[in-house]
Structures are given as C-alpha cells and as structure tokens.
Coordinates of C-alpha atoms in Angstrom, one line a residue:
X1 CA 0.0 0.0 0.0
X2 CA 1.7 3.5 -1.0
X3 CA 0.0 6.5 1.0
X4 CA 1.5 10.2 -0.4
X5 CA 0.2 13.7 1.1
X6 CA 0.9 16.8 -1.3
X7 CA 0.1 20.4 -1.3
X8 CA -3.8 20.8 -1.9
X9 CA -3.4 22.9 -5.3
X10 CA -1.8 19.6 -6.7
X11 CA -3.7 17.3 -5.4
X12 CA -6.6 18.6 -6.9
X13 CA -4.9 18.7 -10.4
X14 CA -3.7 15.3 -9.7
X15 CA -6.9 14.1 -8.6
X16 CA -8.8 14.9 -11.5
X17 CA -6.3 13.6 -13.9
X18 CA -6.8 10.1 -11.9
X19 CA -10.7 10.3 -12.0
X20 CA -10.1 11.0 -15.5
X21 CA -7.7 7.4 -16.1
X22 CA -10.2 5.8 -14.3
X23 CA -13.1 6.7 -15.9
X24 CA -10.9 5.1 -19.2
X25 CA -9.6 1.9 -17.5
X26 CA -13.7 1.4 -15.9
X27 CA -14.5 1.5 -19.3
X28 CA -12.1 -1.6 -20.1
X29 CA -13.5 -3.8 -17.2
X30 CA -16.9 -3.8 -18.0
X31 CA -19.1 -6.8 -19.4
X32 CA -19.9 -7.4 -22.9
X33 CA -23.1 -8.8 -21.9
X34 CA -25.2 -10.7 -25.0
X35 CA -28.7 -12.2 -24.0
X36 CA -29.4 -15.9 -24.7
X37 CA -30.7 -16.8 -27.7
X38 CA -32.8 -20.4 -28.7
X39 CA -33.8 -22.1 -31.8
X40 CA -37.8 -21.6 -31.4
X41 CA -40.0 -23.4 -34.0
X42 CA -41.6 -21.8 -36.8
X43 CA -45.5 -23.3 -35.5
X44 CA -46.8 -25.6 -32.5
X45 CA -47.1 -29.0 -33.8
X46 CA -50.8 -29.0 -33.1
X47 CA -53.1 -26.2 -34.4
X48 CA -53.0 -23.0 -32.2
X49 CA -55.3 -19.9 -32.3
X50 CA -54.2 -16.4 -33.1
X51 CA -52.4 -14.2 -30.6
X52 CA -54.8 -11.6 -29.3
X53 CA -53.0 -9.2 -26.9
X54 CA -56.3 -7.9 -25.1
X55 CA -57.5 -11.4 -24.4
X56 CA -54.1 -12.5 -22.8
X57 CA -54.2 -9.6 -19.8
X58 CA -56.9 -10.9 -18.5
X59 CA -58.0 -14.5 -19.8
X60 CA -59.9 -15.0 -16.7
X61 CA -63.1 -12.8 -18.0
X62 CA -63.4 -15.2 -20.6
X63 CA -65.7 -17.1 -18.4
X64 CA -67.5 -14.3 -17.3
X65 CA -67.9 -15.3 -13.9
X66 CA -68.3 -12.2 -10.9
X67 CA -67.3 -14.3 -8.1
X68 CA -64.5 -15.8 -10.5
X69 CA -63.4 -12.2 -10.5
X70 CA -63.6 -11.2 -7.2
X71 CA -61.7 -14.6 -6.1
X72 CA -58.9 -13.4 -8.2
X73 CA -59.3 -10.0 -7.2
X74 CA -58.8 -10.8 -3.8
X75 CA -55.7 -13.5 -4.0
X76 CA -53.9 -10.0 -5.7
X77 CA -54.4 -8.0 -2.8
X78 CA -54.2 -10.7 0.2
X79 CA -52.1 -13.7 -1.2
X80 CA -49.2 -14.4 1.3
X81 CA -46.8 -15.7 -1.5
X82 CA -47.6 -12.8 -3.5
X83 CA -47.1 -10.4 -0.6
X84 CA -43.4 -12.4 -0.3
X85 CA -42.8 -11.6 -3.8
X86 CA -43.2 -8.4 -3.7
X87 CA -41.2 -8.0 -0.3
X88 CA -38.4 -9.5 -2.1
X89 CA -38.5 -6.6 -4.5
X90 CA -38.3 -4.4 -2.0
X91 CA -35.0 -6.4 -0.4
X92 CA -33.9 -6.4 -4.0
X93 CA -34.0 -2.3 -4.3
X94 CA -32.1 -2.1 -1.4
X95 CA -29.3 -4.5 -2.7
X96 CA -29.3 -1.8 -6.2
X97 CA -29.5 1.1 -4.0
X98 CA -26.3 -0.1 -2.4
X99 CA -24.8 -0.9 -5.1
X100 CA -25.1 2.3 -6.7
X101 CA -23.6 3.7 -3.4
X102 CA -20.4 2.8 -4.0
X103 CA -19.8 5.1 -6.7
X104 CA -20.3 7.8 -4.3
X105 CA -17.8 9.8 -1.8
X106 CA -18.4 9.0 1.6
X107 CA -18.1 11.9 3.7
X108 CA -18.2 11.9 7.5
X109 CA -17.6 14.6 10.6
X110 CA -16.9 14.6 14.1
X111 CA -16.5 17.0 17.1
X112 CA -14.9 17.4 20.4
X113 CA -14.8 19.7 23.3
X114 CA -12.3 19.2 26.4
X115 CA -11.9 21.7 29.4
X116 CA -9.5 21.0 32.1
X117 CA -5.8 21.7 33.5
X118 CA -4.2 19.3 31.6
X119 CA -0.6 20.3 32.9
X120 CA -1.2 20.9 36.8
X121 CA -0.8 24.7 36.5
X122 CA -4.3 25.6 37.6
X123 CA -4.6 26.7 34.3
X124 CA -7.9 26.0 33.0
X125 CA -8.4 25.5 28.9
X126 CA -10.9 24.4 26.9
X127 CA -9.7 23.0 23.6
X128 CA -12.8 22.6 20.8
X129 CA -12.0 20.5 17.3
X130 CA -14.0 18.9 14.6
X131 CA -13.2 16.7 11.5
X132 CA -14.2 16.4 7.9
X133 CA -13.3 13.3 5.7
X134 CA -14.0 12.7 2.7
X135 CA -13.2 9.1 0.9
X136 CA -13.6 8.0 -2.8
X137 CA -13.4 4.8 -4.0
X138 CA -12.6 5.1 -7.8
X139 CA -14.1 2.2 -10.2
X140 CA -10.6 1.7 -11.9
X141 CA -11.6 -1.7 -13.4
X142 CA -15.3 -1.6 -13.5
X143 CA -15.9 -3.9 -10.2
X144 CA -18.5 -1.5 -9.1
X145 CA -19.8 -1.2 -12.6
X146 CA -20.1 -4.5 -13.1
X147 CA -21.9 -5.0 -9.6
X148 CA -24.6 -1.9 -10.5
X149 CA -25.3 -4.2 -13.5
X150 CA -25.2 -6.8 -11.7
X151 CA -27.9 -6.0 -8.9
X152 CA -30.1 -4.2 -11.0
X153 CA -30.6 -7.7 -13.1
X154 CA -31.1 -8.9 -9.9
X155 CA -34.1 -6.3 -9.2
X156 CA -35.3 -6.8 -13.1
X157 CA -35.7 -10.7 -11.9
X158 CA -37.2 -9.5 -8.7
X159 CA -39.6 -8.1 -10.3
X160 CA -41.0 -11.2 -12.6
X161 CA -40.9 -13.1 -9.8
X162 CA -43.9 -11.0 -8.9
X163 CA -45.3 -12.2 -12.1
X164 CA -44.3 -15.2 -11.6
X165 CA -45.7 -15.7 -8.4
X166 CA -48.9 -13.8 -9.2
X167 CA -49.2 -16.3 -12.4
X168 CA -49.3 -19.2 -10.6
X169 CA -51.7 -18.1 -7.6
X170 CA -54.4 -16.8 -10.6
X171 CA -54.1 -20.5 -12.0
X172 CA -54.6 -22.0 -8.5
X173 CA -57.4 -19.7 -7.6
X174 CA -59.0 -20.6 -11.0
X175 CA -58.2 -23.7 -10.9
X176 CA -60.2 -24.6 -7.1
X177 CA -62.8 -22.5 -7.9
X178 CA -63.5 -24.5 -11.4
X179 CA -63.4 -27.7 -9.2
X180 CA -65.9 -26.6 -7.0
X181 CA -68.4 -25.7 -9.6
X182 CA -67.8 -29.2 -10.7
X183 CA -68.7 -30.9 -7.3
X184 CA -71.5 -28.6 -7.2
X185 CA -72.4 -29.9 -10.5
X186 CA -71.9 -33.0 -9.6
X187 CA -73.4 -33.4 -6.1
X188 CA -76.7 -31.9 -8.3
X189 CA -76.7 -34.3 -10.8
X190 CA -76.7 -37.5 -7.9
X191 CA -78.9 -36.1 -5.5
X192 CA -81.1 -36.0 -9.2
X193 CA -80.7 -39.1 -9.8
X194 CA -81.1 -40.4 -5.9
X195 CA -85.0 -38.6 -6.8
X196 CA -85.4 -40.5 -9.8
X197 CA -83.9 -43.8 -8.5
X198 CA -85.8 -43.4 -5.3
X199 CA -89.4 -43.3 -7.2
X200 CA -87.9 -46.4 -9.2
X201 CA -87.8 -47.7 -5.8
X202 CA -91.6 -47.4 -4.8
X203 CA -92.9 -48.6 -7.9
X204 CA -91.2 -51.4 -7.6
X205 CA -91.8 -51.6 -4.1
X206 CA -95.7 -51.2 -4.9
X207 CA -94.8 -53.9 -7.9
X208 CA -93.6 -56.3 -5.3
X209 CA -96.6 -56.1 -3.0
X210 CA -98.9 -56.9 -5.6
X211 CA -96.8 -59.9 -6.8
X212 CA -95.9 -58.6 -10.1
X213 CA -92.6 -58.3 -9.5
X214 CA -90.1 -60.4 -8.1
X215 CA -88.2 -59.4 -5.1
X216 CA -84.7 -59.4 -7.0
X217 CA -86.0 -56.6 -8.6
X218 CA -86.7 -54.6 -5.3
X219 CA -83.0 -55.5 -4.1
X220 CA -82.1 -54.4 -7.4
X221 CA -83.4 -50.6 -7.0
X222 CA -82.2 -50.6 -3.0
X223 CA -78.9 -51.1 -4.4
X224 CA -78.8 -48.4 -7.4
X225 CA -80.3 -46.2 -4.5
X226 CA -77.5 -46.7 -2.2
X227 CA -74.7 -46.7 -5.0
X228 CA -75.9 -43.0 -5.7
X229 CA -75.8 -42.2 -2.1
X230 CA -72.7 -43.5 -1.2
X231 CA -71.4 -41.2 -4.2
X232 CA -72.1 -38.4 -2.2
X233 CA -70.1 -38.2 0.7
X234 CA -66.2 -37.8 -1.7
X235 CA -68.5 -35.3 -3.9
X236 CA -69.2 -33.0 -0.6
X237 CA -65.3 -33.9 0.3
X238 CA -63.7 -32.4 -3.0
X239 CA -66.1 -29.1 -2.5
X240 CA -64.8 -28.5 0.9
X241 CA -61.3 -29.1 -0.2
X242 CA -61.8 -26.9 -3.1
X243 CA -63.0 -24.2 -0.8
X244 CA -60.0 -24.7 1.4
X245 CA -57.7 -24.4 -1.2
X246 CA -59.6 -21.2 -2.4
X247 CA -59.6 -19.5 1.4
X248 CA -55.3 -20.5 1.7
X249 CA -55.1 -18.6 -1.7
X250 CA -56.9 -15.2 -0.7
X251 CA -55.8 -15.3 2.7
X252 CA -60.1 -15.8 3.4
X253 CA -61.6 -17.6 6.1
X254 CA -62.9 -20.5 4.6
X255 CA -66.6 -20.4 6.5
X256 CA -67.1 -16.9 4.0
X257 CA -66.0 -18.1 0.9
X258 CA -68.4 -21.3 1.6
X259 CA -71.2 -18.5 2.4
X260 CA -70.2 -17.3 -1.4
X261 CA -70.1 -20.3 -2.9
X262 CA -72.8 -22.3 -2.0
X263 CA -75.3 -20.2 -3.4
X264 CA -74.3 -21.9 -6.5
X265 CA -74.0 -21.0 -10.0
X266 CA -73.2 -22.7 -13.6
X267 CA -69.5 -24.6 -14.2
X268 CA -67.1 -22.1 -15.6
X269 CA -67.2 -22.1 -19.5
X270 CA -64.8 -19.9 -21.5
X271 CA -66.4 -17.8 -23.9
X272 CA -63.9 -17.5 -26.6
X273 CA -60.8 -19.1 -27.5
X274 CA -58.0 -18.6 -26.4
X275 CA -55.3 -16.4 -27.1
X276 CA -51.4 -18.2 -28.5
X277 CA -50.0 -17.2 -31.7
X278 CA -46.7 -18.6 -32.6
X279 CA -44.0 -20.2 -30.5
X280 CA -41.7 -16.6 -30.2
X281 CA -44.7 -14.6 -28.9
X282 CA -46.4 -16.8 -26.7
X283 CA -42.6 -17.8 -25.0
X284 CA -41.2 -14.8 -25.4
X285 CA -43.5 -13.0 -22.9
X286 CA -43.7 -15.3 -20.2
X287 CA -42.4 -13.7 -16.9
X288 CA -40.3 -17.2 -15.9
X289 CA -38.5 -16.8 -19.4
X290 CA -37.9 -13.1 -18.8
X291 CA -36.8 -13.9 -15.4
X292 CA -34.3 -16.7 -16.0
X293 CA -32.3 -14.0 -18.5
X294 CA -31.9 -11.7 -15.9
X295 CA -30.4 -13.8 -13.5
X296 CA -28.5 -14.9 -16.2
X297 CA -27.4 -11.2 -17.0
X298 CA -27.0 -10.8 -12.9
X299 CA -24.0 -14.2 -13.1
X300 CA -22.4 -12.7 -16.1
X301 CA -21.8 -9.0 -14.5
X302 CA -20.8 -11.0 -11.3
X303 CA -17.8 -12.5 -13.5
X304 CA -17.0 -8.9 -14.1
X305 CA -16.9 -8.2 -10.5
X306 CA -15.2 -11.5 -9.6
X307 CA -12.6 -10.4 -12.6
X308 CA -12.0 -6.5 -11.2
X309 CA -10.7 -8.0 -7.8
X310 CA -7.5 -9.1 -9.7
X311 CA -6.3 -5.7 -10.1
X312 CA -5.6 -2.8 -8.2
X313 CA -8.4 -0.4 -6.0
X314 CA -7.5 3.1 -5.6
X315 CA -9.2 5.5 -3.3
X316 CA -8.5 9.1 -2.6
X317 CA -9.5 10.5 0.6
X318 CA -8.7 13.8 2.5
X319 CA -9.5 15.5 5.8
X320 CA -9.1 18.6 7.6
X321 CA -9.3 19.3 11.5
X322 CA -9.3 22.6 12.7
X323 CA -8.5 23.1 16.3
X324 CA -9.2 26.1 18.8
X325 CA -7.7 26.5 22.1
X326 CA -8.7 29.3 24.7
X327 CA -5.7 31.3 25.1
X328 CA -3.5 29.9 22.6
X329 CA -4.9 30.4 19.6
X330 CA -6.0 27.8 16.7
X331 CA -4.8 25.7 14.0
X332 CA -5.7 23.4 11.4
X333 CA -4.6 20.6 9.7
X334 CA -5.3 18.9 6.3
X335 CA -4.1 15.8 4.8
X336 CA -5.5 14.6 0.8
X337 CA -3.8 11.6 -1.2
X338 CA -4.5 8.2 -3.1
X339 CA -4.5 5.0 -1.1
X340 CA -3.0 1.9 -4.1
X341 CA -3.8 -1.2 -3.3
X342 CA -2.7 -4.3 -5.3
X343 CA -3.7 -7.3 -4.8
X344 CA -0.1 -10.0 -5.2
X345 CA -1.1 -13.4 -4.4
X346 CA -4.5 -14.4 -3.6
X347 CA -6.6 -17.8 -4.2
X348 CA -9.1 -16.3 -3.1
X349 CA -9.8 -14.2 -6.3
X350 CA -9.3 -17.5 -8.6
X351 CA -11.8 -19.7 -6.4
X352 CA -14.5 -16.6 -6.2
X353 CA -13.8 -16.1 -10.5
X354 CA -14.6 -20.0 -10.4
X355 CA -18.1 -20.0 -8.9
X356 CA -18.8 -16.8 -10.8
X357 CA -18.0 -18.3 -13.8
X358 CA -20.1 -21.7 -13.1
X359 CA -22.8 -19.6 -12.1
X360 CA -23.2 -17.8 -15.4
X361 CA -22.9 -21.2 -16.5
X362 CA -26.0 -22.7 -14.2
X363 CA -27.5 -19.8 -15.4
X364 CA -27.7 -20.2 -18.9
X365 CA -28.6 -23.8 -19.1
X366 CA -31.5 -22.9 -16.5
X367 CA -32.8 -20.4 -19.2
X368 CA -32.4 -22.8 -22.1
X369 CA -34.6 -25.5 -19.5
X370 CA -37.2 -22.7 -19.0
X371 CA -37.7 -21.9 -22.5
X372 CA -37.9 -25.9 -23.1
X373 CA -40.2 -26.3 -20.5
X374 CA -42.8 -23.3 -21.1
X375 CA -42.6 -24.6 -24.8
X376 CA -43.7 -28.3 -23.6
X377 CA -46.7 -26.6 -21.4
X378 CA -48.3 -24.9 -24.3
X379 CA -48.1 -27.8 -26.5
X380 CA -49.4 -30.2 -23.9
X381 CA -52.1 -27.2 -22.9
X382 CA -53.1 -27.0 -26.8
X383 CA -53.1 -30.7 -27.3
X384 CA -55.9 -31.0 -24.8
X385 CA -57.8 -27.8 -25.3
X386 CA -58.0 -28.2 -29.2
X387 CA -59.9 -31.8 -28.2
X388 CA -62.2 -30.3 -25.5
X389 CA -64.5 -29.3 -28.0
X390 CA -65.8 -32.2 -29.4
X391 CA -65.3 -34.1 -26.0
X392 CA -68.1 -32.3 -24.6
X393 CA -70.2 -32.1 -28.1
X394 CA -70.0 -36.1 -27.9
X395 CA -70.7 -36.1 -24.1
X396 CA -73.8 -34.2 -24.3
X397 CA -74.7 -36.9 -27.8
X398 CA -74.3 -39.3 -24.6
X399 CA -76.5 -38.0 -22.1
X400 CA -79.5 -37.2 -24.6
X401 CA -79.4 -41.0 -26.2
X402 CA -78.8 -42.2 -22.2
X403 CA -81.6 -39.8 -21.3
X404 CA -84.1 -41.4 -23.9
X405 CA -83.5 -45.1 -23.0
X406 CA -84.5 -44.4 -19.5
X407 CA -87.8 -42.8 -20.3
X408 CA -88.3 -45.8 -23.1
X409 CA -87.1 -48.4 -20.2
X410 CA -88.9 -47.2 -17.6
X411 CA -92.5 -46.6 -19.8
X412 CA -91.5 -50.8 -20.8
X413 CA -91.3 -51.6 -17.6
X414 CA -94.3 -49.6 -16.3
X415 CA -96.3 -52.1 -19.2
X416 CA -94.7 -55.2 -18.3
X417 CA -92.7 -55.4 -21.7
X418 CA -89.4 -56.0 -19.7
X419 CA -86.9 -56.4 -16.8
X420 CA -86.6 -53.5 -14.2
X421 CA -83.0 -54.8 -14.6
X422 CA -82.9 -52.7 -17.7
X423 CA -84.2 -49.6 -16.6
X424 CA -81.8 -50.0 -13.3
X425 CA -78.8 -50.3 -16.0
X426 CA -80.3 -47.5 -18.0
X427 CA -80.2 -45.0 -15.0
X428 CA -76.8 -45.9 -14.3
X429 CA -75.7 -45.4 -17.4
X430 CA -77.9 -41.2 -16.9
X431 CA -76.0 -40.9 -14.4
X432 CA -72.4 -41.9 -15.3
X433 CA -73.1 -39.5 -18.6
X434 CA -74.2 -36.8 -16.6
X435 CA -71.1 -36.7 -14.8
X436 CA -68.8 -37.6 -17.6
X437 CA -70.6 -34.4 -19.0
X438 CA -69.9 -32.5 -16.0
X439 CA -65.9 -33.5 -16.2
X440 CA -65.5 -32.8 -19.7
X441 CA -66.8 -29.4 -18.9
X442 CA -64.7 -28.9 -16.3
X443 CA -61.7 -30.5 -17.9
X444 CA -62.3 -27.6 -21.0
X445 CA -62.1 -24.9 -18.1
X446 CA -59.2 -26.2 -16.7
X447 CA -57.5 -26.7 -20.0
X448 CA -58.1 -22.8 -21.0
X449 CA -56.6 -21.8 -17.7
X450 CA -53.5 -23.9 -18.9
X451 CA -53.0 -22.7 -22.1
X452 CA -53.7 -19.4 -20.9
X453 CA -51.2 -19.0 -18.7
X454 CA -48.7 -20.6 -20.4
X455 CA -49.2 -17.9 -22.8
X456 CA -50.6 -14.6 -21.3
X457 CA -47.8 -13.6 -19.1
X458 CA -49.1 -12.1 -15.9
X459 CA -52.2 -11.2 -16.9
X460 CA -51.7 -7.6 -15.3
X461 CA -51.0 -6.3 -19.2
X462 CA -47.4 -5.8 -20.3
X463 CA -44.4 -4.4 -18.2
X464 CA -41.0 -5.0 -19.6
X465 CA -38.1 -5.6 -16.8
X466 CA -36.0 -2.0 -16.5
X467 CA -32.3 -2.5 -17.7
X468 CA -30.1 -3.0 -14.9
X469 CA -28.4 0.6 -15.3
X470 CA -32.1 2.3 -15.0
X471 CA -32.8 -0.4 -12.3
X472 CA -30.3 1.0 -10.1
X473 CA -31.0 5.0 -10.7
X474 CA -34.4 3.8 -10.4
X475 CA -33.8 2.2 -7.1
X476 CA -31.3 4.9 -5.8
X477 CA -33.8 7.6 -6.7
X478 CA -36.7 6.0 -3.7

C-alpha cells in the first residue's frame, strides 16, 4: 500500500487527472453482456389460435364469472406468496441502492470539546476540534460497474418473480374455484338421480306387494339407491377441499368463501378461444423466461466483479481538522492523497472467479430448461384444449341417447314389456353420462386456464423488466 500527502493545489490537479484514467480503464472492465438466444420453432405442432393481446391480460373474464373475479381480485391484494414476492422486491431495491452507493464519496464529521488543566498549572483550557473526511473509492476496473449491473438484473428478476408468483396463484385460484363448480355440478346431478332412482324404488316396491314383481327386482333398486348415495359423501369432500384451497389462496376464512359459494352458480365455461400465436410470442412474454435471463445477465456482471478484484483499488480521501484552544490560539490541519492497493497473491480471487464463472454457467442452461419447458406446457395445454370441444359435443350426444333409453325403459317396464334390470342399467348409465358431461366441462375450463397461462404472461397487461443501469438510478432515486 503507498499513501502520499501533497500540497492541496496539486492534489486537486492530480486528482482529476486520476478520476479521468479511471473513468478510461472502468470502461475496459466492463461486461460485454449478449442475451441468450434459442432455436424456437416456426408453428406448434398442433393447431394454435391467433395471438390476441387484449384477451391475454386478462384471460380469466373469458368465463365471465363475478365471483370468478372477485376470487382473483382478492388473492392479488391478500395472497401471502404474493405479498413475499413483492417483499423480495423491496429487499432487491435495497441491494441496487447499495450498489449504486459505492460510486459515491463517503463523507463523515466529528467534534470534540475538552476543558481542564491538563498540565497541573491551575490553568484552566478548553480545547474545541471537529473533523471532515471525505473518501472515494474510484471504479478503476469496472468492479462497481459491473456489480450496479449486476444487482439491478437482480431487481429486473425480482420483479418477474412477482409475475411469476402472481401467475401461478391466478391459475390456482381458477383452478379450485372451477373444481368446486364441478362438485357442485356433480353433487346436483346425484342427488337428481337419488329422486329418480328413489321413485324407481316405490314402484317397484308397490310392484312387489302386488306380486308382479319379483323381489330381485326390489333389491335391485335398494342397491342403485345406495350406490348413488354412497357417491355423495367424496363429492361433498372435493367441494370443501376446493373451498380450502380457495380460502389459503386469498388469505379468506374458509366459512365466508363457503357462504359465497354455496349459493351456486353454472360450471365455468370460457367464452372465446384462447389467445397463442406462434412459439416466439407466446414464449417470449412469459415472466419465468424473462426472469431466467436476468439472473442470467445478474451471473455474467458477477464474473466482471469477480474479474475487477485481480487488479488494483484506488481511493482518494482527505481530511481537515481545525483546532481552537482558549488562550493559545488555533490551527488546522489537512491531509489529501491516493490509497493503491494491489492485490499479489491471492486464491481467493481465482476460487471466487470460479463460482462466478459456473454460475453464469447454471445460469444459462437454466434459461435454455425454461424456454424448453414453457414450450412443452403450451403444446401439452393446446393438445388438450383443441380436443375439449368435441369431448363435450360427444358427451352431451351421450346424455341425450342415455336420457331417452331411461324414459323408453322405464314406460317398458311400467307395461310389463321388460326387466326392471334394464331400466336400473339405463339410470346408471344417466348418471355416469351426466357426470362424464360434467368432467368434460370442467376438464375444458381447466385446460383454458392452462393454455392461458402458459401464454398470457401475468395477466396484469405488459411491463417489460428495466435495464439493470435504470434499475439502479431507479432504485437509488426512492
């Protein structure tokens, strides 16, 4: 380390021209950053609908459902992994602001005031003093250039986790609430058919009284009875666990959101398509993919920083102290000059530039997994929703034929033309179309709110990470 003092008019001349060489050799330690880049395909292998930019902020008013809305309306403002999110956003503007610190002076004072005989005279002095310093930390080598670059990538990410994390509780919320539509659905549709099994019951029951029936047959309609009752209890289980789920998510109590919900209402059903376009828009605006460059970026600038602590730090700092005694008059003194330090043998610097380096590494291959993966979601997501269609048009072909051969079974049976076997296998076969109806319904919602979100980024409309630089001043400036 080599500390020099010098008159002040020179060390002013010679402290600009070293601001001035480091401002030059900053310039040569900073990071040629180039974003990752990925082979997309031209189409999705199966067919996918336009890309419609209103439709994807908001793909949950596709099903035009209030409560829908409010549910997601109220995991926004009261979601507790949202809420962390965002409080790691605010721990992330902290890190930029003090990153952009360190391109500042740092500037201090201090003051003193004695009174006493110091020498046994019975002289009494007071003696008053105060200090100013002032220390600068120049950027020769672009360490703290790097490491502005580096946290405000870091803030950029912080801020897509919000996305992120907002994303994935809008799927959940619609998600639960779309499965207890269904149970509601479904709980209707068997306590239906309990009614109609139930009156199969007593005309069989009357049937058997008069000896025109045999009592198999009566056995035979206790049993459909109690098969459709027994249904009930796991139905009544998946709605309260739906609920749950739905209460965790907006931070509810759950006895409220029951109060909401079981006042009923239809199964979710989207009312237009939804929204993809080709594999470079629909990937390209996904918060996770957006996210997993930045921390990217945020590893490459740390290889900078990792890089700058091979070479030397210099710092300029000064102070000045005047001093007053009573009686004796005052003085002051001043001191200005560079402090060099150079780093000569330290593994330290070569194990740190290791994990930097595999970091950047990690890094990258986790973007090129993201983009993989948020590619294999919307294909899967399309797969499914392109087929939902005619799933449910050849469900509902089911219920109306199923539908018919009850009424003819049950008008047979009521002439004596056949078994009440058949119109016990006919009723089953209502019901289990009924419900297959009800899941292929259910299974279409679910399937939009996949495809949606695999597409529609965070719903909230567009907002495009700040670059790291703007981070910072942004960040610095609150």
């Amino acid at each position: 380390m080599i500390r020099t003092s010098f008159p002040l008019r020179h060390a002013v001349r010679n402290g600009t021209a070293l601001v001035l060489v480091a401002a030059v050799l900053a310039g040569c330690g900073a990071v040629d950053y180039t974003p990752p880049t990925a082979e997309l395909p031209a189409s999705f292998s199966a067919d996918a609908p336009a890309r419609d930019a209103t439709r994807n902020q908001q793909w949950w008013a596709a099903f035009n459902d209030a409560q829908l809305n409010q549910m997601i309306q109220l995991g926004l403002a009261r979601n507790l992994d949202v809420a962390q999110s965002i409080e790691a956003v605010n721990e992330a503007r902290a890190n930029a602001r003090l990153a952009g610190a360190a391109d500042t002076p740092v500037i201090s004072t201090s003051a003193s005031a004695t009174r006493g005989d110091s020498d046994g005279t019975g002289v009494v002095t007071t003696q008053t003093s105060g200090t100013a310093e002032v220390s600068w930390m120049i950027d020769l080598f672009g360490r703290n250039a790097n490491r502005r670059a580096q946290a405000g990538a870091e803030l950029d990410s912080a801020y897509l986790s919000v996305d992120v994390a907002r994303l994935t509780m809008m799927s959940a919320i619609a998600n639960a609430y779309i499965d207890a539509r269904y149970y509601q659905e479904a709980m209707a549709l068997t306590r239906q058919s309990i009614e109609s099994r139930q009156k199969s019951l007593e005309l069989t029951q009357a049937q058997v009284e008069y000896g025109s029936a045999p009592r198999l047959d009566l056995v035979q309609a206790q049993q459909l009875v109690a098969q459709a009752q027994a249904q009930l209890p796991a139905l009544e289980v998946g709605f309260d666990q739906s609920v749950n789920s739905l209460a965790t998510l907006t931070n509810q109590r759950t006895a409220v959101l029951k109060g909401m919900m079981v006042r009923g209402a239809p199964q979710p059903r989207p009312r237009y398509s939804a929204s993809v376009g080709v594999p470079a828009e629909a990937i390209r605006n996904r918060p996770d993919v957006i996210a997993a460059e930045r921390d990217y970026a945020a590893a490459v600038y740390g290889i900078g920083v990792a890089k700058a602590a091979f070479y030397p730090s210099l710092s300029l700092s000064g102070s000045i102290t005047p001093i007053d005694v009573s009686g004796s008059g005052s003085v002051k003194t001043w001191s200005f000059g560079p402090t060099l330090s150079l780093p000569i043998f330290n593994q330290t610097n070569n194990a740190n530039l290791s994990i930097t380096e595999s970091r950047a590494r990690q890094q990258n291959l986790n973007w090129n997994a993201t983009v993989l993966d948020a590619i294999e979601e919307v294909e899967n997501a399309l797969a499914a929703y392109n087929r939902d269609g005619r799933n449910i048009a050849a469900q509902r072909r089911l219920v109306e034929t199923a539908q018919e051969t009850v009424d003819l079974a049950r008008t047979s049976f009521e002439i004596g033309d056949t078994q009440f076997f058949t119109v016990l296998d006919a009723e089953r076969t209502l019901l289990d179309a009924r419900t297959s109806l009800a899941q292929a319904v259910r299974q279409q919602a679910s399937n939009f709110v996949a495809l949606s979100v695999a597409t529609a980024g965070s719903g909230l409309g567009p907002r495009a990470p700040a670059t790291s630089e703007a981070s910072v001043q942004t960040a610095a400036a609150n």
